[in-house]
Coordinates of C-alpha atoms and ligand atoms in Angstrom, one line a residue:
X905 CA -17.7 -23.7 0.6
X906 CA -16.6 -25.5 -2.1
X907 CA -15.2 -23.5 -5.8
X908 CA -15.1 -26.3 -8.4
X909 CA -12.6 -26.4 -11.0
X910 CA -11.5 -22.8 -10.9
X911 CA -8.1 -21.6 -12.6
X912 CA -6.0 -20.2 -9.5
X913 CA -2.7 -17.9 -9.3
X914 CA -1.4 -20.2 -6.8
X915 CA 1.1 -19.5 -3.9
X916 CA 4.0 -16.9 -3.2
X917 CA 5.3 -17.0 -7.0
X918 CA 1.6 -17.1 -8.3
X919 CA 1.8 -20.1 -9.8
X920 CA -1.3 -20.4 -12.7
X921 CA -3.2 -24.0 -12.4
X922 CA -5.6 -24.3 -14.9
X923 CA -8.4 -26.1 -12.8
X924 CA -8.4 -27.0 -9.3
X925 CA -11.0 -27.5 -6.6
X926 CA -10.5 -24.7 -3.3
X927 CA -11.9 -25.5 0.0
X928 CA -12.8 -22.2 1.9
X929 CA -13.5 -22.9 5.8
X930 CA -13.6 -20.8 8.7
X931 CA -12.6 -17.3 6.5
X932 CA -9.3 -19.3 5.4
X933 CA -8.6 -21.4 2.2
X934 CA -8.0 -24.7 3.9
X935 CA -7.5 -27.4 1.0
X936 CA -6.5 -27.0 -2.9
X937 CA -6.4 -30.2 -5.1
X938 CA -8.5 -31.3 -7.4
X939 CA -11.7 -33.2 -7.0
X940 CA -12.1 -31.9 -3.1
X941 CA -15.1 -34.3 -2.4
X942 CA -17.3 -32.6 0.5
X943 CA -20.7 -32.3 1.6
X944 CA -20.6 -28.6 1.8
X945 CA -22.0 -26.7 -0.9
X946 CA -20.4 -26.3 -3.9
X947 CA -20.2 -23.8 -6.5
X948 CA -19.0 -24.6 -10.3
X949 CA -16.4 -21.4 -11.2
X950 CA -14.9 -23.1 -14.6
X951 CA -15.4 -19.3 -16.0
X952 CA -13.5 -17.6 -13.6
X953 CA -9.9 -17.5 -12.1
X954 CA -8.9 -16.8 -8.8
X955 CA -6.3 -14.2 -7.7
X956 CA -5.4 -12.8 -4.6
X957 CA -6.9 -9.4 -3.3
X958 CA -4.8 -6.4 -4.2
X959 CA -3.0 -5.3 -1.0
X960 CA -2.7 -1.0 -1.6
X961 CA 0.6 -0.5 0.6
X962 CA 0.3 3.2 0.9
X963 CA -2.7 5.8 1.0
X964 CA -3.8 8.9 3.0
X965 CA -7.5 8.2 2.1
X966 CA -8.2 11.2 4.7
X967 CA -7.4 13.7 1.9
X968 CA -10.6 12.3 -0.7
X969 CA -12.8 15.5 0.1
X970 CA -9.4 17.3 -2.1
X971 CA -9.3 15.7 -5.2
X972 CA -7.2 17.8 -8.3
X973 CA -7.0 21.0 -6.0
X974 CA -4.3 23.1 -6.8
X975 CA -2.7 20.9 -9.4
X976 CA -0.4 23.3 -10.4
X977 CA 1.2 23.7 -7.5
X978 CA 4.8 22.1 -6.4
X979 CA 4.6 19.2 -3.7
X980 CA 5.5 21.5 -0.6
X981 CA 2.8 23.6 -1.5
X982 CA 0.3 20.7 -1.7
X983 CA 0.9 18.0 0.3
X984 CA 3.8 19.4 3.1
X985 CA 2.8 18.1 6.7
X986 CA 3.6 21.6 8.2
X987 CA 2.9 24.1 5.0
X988 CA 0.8 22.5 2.9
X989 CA -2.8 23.1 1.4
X990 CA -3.6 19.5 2.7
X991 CA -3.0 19.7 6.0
X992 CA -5.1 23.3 6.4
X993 CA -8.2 21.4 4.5
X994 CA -8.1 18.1 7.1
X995 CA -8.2 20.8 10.1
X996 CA -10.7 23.0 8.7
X997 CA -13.2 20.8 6.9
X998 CA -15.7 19.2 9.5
X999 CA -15.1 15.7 10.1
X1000 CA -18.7 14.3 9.1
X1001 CA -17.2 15.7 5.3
X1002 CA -14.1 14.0 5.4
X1003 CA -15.5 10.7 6.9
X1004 CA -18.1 10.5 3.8
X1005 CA -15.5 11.3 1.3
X1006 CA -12.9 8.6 3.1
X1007 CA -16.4 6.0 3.4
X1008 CA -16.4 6.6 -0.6
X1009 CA -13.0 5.9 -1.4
X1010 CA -12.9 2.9 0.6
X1011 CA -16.0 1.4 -1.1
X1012 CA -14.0 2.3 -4.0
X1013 CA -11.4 0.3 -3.3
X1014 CA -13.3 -2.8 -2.4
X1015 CA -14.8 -2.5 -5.6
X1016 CA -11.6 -2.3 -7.4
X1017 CA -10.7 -5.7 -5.6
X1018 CA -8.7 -4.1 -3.1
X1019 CA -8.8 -5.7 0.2
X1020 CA -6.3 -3.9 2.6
X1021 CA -5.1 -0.4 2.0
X1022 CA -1.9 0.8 4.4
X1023 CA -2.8 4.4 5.6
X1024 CA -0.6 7.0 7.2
X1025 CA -3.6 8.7 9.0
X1026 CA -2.4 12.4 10.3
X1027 CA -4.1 14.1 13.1
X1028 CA -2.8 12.0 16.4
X1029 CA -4.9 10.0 18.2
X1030 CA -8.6 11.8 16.8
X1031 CA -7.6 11.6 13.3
X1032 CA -7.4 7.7 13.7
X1033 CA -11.1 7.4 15.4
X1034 CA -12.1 9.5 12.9
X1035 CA -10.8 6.8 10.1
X1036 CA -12.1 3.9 12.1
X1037 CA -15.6 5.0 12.7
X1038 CA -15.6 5.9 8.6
X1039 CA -14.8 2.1 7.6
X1040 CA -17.4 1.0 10.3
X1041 CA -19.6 -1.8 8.5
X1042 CA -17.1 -1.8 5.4
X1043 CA -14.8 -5.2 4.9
X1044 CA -11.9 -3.9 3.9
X1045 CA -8.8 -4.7 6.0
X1046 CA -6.9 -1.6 7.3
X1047 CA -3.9 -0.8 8.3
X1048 CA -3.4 2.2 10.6
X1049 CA -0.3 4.1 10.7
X1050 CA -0.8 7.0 12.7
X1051 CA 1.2 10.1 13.8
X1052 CA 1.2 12.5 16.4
X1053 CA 1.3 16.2 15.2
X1054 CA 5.1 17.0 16.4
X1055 CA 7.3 18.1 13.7
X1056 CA 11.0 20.0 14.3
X1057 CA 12.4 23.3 12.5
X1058 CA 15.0 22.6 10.5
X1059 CA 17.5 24.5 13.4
X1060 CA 15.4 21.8 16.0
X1061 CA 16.6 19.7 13.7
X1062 CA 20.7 20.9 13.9
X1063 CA 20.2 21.3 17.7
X1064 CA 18.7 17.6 17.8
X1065 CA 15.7 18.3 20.1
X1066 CA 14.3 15.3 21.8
X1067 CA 10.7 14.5 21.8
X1068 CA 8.7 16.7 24.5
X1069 CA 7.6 14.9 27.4
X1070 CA 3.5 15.2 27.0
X1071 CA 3.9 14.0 23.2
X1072 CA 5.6 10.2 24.5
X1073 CA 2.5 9.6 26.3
X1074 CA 0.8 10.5 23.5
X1075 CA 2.4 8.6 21.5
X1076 CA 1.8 5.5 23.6
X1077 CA -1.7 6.4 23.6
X1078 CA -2.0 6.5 20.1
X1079 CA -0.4 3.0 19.5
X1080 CA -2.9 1.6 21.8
X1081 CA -5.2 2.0 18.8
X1082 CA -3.3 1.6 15.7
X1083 CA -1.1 -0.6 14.5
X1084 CA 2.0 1.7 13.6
X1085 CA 3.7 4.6 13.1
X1086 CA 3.7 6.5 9.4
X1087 CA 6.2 9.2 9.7
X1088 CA 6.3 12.1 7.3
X1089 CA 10.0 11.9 6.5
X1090 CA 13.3 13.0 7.9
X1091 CA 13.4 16.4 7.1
X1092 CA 11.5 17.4 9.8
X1093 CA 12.0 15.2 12.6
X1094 CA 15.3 15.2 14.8
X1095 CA 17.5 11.8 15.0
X1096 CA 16.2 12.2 18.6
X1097 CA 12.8 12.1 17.8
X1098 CA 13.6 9.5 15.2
X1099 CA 15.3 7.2 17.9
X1100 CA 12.0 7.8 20.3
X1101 CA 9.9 6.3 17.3
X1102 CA 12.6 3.8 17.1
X1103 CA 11.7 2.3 20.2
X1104 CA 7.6 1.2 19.5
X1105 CA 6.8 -2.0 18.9
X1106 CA 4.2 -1.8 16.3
X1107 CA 5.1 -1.2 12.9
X1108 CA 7.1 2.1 11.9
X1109 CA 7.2 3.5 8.3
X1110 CA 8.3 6.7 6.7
X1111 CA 8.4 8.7 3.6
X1112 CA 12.2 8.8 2.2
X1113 CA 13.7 9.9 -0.7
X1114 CA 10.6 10.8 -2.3
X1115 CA 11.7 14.6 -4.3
X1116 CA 15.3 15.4 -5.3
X1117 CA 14.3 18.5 -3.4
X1118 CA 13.9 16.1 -0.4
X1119 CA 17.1 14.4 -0.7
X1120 CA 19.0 17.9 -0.8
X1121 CA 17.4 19.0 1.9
X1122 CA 18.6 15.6 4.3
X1123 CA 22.2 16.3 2.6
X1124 CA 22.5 20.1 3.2
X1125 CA 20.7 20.0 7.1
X1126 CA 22.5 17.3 8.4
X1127 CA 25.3 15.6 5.7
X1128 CA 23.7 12.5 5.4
X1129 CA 21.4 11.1 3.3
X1130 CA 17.3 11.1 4.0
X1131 CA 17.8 6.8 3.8
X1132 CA 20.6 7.1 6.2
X1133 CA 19.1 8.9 8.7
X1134 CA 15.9 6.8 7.9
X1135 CA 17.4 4.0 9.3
X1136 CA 17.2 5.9 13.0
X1137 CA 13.8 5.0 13.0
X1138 CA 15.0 1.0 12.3
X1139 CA 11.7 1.5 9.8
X1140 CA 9.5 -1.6 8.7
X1141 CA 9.1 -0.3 5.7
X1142 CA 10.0 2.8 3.5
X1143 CA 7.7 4.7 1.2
X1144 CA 8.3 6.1 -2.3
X1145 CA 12.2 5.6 -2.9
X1146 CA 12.0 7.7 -5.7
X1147 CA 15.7 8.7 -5.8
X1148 CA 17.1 6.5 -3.6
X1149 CA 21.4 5.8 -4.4
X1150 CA 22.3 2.3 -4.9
X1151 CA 23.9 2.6 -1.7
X1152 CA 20.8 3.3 -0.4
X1153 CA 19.4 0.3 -1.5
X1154 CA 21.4 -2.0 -0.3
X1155 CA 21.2 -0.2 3.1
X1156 CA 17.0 -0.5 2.8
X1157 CA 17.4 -4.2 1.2
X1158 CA 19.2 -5.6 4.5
X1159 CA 17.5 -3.9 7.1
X1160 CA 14.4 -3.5 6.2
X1161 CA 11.2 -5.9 5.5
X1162 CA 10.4 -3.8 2.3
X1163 CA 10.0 -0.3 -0.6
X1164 CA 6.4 0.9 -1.0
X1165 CA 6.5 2.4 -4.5
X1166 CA 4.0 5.2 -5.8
X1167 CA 4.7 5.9 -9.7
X1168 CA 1.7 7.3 -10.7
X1169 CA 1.8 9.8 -7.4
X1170 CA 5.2 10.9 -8.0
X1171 CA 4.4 11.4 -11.8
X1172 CA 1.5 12.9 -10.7
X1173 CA 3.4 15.5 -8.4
X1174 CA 6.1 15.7 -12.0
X1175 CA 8.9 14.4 -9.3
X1176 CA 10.2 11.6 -10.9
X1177 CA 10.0 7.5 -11.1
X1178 CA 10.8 4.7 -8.9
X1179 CA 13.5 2.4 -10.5
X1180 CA 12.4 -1.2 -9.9
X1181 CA 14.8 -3.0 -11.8
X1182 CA 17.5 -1.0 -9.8
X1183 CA 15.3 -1.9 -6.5
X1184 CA 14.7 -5.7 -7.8
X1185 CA 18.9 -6.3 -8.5
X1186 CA 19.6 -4.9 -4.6
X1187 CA 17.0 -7.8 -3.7
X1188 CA 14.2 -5.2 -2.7
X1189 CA 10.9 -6.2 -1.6
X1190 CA 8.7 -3.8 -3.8
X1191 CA 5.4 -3.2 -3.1
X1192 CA 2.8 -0.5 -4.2
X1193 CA 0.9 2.2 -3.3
X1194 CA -1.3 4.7 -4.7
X1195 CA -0.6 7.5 -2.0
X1196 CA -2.8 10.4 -1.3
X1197 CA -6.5 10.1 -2.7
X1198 CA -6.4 13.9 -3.1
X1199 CA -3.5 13.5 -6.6
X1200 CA -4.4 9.9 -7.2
X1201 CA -6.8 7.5 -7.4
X1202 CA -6.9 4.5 -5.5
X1203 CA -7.1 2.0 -8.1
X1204 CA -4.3 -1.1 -8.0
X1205 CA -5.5 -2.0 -11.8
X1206 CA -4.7 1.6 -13.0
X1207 CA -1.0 1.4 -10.9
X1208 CA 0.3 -1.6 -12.3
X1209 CA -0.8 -1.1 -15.8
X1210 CA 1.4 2.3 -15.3
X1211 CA 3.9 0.7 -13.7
X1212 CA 4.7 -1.7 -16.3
X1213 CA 4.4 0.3 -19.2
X1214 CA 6.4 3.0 -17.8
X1215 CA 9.1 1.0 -16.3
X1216 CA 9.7 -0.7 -19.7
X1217 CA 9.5 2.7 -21.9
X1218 CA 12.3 4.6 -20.0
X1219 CA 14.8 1.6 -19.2
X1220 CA 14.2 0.2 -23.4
X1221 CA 13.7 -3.6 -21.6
X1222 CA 10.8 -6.1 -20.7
X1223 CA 9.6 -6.2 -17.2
X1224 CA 7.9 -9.4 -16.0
X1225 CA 4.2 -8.6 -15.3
X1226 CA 4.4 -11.4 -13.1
X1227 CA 6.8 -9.4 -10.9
X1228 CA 4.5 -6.4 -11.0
X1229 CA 1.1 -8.4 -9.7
X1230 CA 3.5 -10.1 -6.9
X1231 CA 3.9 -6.6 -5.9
X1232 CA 0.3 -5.6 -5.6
X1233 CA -0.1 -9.3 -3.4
X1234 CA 2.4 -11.6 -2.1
X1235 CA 4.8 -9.1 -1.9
X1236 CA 2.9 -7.0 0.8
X1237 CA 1.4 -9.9 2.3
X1238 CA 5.4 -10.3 2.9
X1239 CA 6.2 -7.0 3.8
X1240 CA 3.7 -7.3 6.5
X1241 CA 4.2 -10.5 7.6
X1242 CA 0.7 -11.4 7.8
X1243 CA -1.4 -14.2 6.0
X1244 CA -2.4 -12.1 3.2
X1245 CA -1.8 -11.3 -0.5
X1246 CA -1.6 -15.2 -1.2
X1247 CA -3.7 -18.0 -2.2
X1248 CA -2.3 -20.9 -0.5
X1249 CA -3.7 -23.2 2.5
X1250 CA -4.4 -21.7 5.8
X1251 CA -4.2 -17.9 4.4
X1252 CA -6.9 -15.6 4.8
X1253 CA -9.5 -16.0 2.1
X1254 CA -9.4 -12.5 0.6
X1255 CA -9.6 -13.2 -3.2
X1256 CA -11.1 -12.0 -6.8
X1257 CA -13.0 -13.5 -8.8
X1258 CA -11.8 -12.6 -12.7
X1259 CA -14.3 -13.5 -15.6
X1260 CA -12.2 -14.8 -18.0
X1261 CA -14.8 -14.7 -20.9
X1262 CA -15.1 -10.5 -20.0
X1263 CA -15.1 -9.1 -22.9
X1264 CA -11.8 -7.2 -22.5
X1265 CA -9.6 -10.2 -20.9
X1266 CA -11.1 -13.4 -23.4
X1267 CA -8.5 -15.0 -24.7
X1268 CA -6.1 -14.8 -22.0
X1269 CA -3.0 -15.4 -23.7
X1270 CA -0.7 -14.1 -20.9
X1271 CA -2.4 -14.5 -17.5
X1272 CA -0.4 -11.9 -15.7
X1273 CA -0.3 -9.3 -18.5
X1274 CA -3.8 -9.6 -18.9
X1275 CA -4.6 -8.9 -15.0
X1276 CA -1.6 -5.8 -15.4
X1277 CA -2.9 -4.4 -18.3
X1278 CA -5.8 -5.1 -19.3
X1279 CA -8.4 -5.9 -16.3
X1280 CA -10.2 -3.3 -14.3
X1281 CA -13.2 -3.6 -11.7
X1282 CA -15.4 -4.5 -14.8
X1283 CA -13.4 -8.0 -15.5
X1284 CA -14.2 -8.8 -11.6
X1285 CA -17.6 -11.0 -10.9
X1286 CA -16.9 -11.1 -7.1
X1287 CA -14.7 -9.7 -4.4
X1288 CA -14.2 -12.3 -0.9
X1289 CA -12.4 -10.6 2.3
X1290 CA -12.2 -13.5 4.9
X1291 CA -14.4 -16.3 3.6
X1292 CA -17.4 -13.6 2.7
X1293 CA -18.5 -12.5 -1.0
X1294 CA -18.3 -8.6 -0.2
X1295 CA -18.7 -7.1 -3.4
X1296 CA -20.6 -9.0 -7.3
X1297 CA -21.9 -12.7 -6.8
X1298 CA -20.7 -15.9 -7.4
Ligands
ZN1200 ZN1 2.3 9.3 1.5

């Protein structure tokens, strides 16, 4: 297939060409010039510009069926692996109700231009079938993360208890098929346990630094900090950040591939938000997520629009919107080392299709400002994941 003379967001700094020809083979984009001359069909797109799919870094799509519930209550009480309400609803709601409402908020997604979500999945080795067998016949790309249901006491925690015997095999079973480990944080896993997780091969990612609550917690239990200890798991990638030290950062920005940031989840949870200048001048790479489906929707457009805006209103200085759009593409694609989150030749063609005479966008002034701020699954005619229109028409 052959897109004629479409405006493209080219490459890892997302670079805007104005019209171009792109050559789409084999579920990759294989040339882009202009005037690609080729027998294979092609389709004029002079209306429409080219971006890369929206990569969402973090969800738990698992808790859809609980949207808004108890949103007075603090974090602990809502979303704590051990105590909270979440955990009691994904063990006693039947799973045909919590596939249907995960189904939904993946269709969601896709329609949304989304086309790979990162999702700590809870509930070992079942909890993962469960998520696979709910994206059957959906596009989207996934990323499993799973977990298996072993978390310390905080004295387990003093007396550093290893990981029981029967729960290493499970956890090679689990990795047999996923593609990672998402850990709930420090506070309530041993460095023993954190050094057994250490030692997998696939990816490993955990919550740090994510409530000031959190962060006490690490300090008072065991005198360091939750990003120190953190670094026991010799993590991927770390989630939230929200009030990571300086120190911290640099510690994350060397030995890590990446920060998953969730501002409108934290807001949402009224914990605080994640300093990405601070993150950017360690030499970070940000990314973002939109965290559980249960406090937040999962929506990319509605993240970076918040992002922006808020990251600008509390430091009194401009953010470049380019910077925030890298984050919801090339900068995941990055994080996970994997031919995604980029248009550029020989990288998976998962792409959208922006109208740029949609009423909301036309003129675009500011290309990336306009995608941050001011697009939304309306603006999109079509959604590709791997060569194939998934969502819209061309
Ligand atoms: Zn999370």
């Amino acid at each position: 297939m052959i897109l004629k003379n479409i405006s493209i967001l080219y490459g890892t700094e997302l670079k805007y060409i104005e019209s171009t020809d792109v050559q789409i083979k084999n579920g990759n984009f294989k040339k882009i010039s202009k005037k690609i001359s080729s027998k294979e069909k092609a389709i004029d797109c002079s209306n429409l510009l080219l971006i890369p799919g929206f990569i969402n870094s973090h969800t738990h799509i698992a808790d859809s069926i609980g949207k808004d519930l108890s949103i007075d209550a603090d974090v602990d009480s809502k979303i704590h692996p051990m105590i909270g309400l979440k955990q009691k609803l994904l063990k006693e709601t039947p799973k045909k109700s919590l596939s249907k409402y995960m189904k939904n908020s993946a269709k969601s997604m896709i329609k949304n231009g989304i086309t790979t979500f990162i999702d700590f999945r809870e509930g070992g080795l079942d909890g993962i079938l469960l998520l696979k067998s709910a994206l059957e016949n959906l596009p989207i790309r996934c990323i499993i993360l799973g977990r298996i249901e072993h978390y310390n006491t905080k004295n387990e925690i003093k007396q550093n208890m290893p990981l029981p015997k029967e729960h290493i095999k499970q956890l090679t079973q689990l990795l047999k098929n996923c593609d990672g480990i998402g850990i709930s944080g420090t506070n309530e896993n041993s460095n023993s346990n954190l050094q057994s997780y250490a030692k997998t091969k696939k990816i490993r990612a955990i919550h740090a630094a994510e409530t000031k609550d959190s962060v006490n917690t690490s300090k008072k239990l065991t005198g360091k900090s939750e990003i120190q200890r953190a670094m026991l798991l010799r993590p991927s990638f770390l989630i939230h950040m929200t009030f990571a030290t300086k120190n911290d950062l640099k510690l994350v920005a060397k030995n890590t591939r990446g920060i998953v940031i969730c501002p409108r989840a934290n807001s949402s949870l009224a914990e605080g938000i994640p300093d990405i200048s601070l993150m950017q001048k360690f030499g970070c790479n940000i990314t973002i997520g939109t965290d559980n489906v249960m406090i937040n929707s999962p929506d990319i457009f509605r993240e970076m629009d918040y992002l922006w805006k808020v990251t600008m209103g509390m430091s009194q200085s401009r953010f470049d919107p380019r910077q925030i759009l890298k984050m919801a593409t090339v900068n995941a694609g990055k994080m996970l080392n994997q031919k995604i989150g980029c248009i550029k030749e020989n990288y998976f063609a998962d792409c959208l299709f922006i109208n740029k005479n949609s009423l909301d966008l036309e003129p675009m002034n500011n290309v990336y400002a306009s995608i941050v701020h001011r697009a939304s699954e309306n603006s999109i005619n079509a959604v590709m994941i791997g060569g194939k229109i998934v969502n819209g028409k061309l």
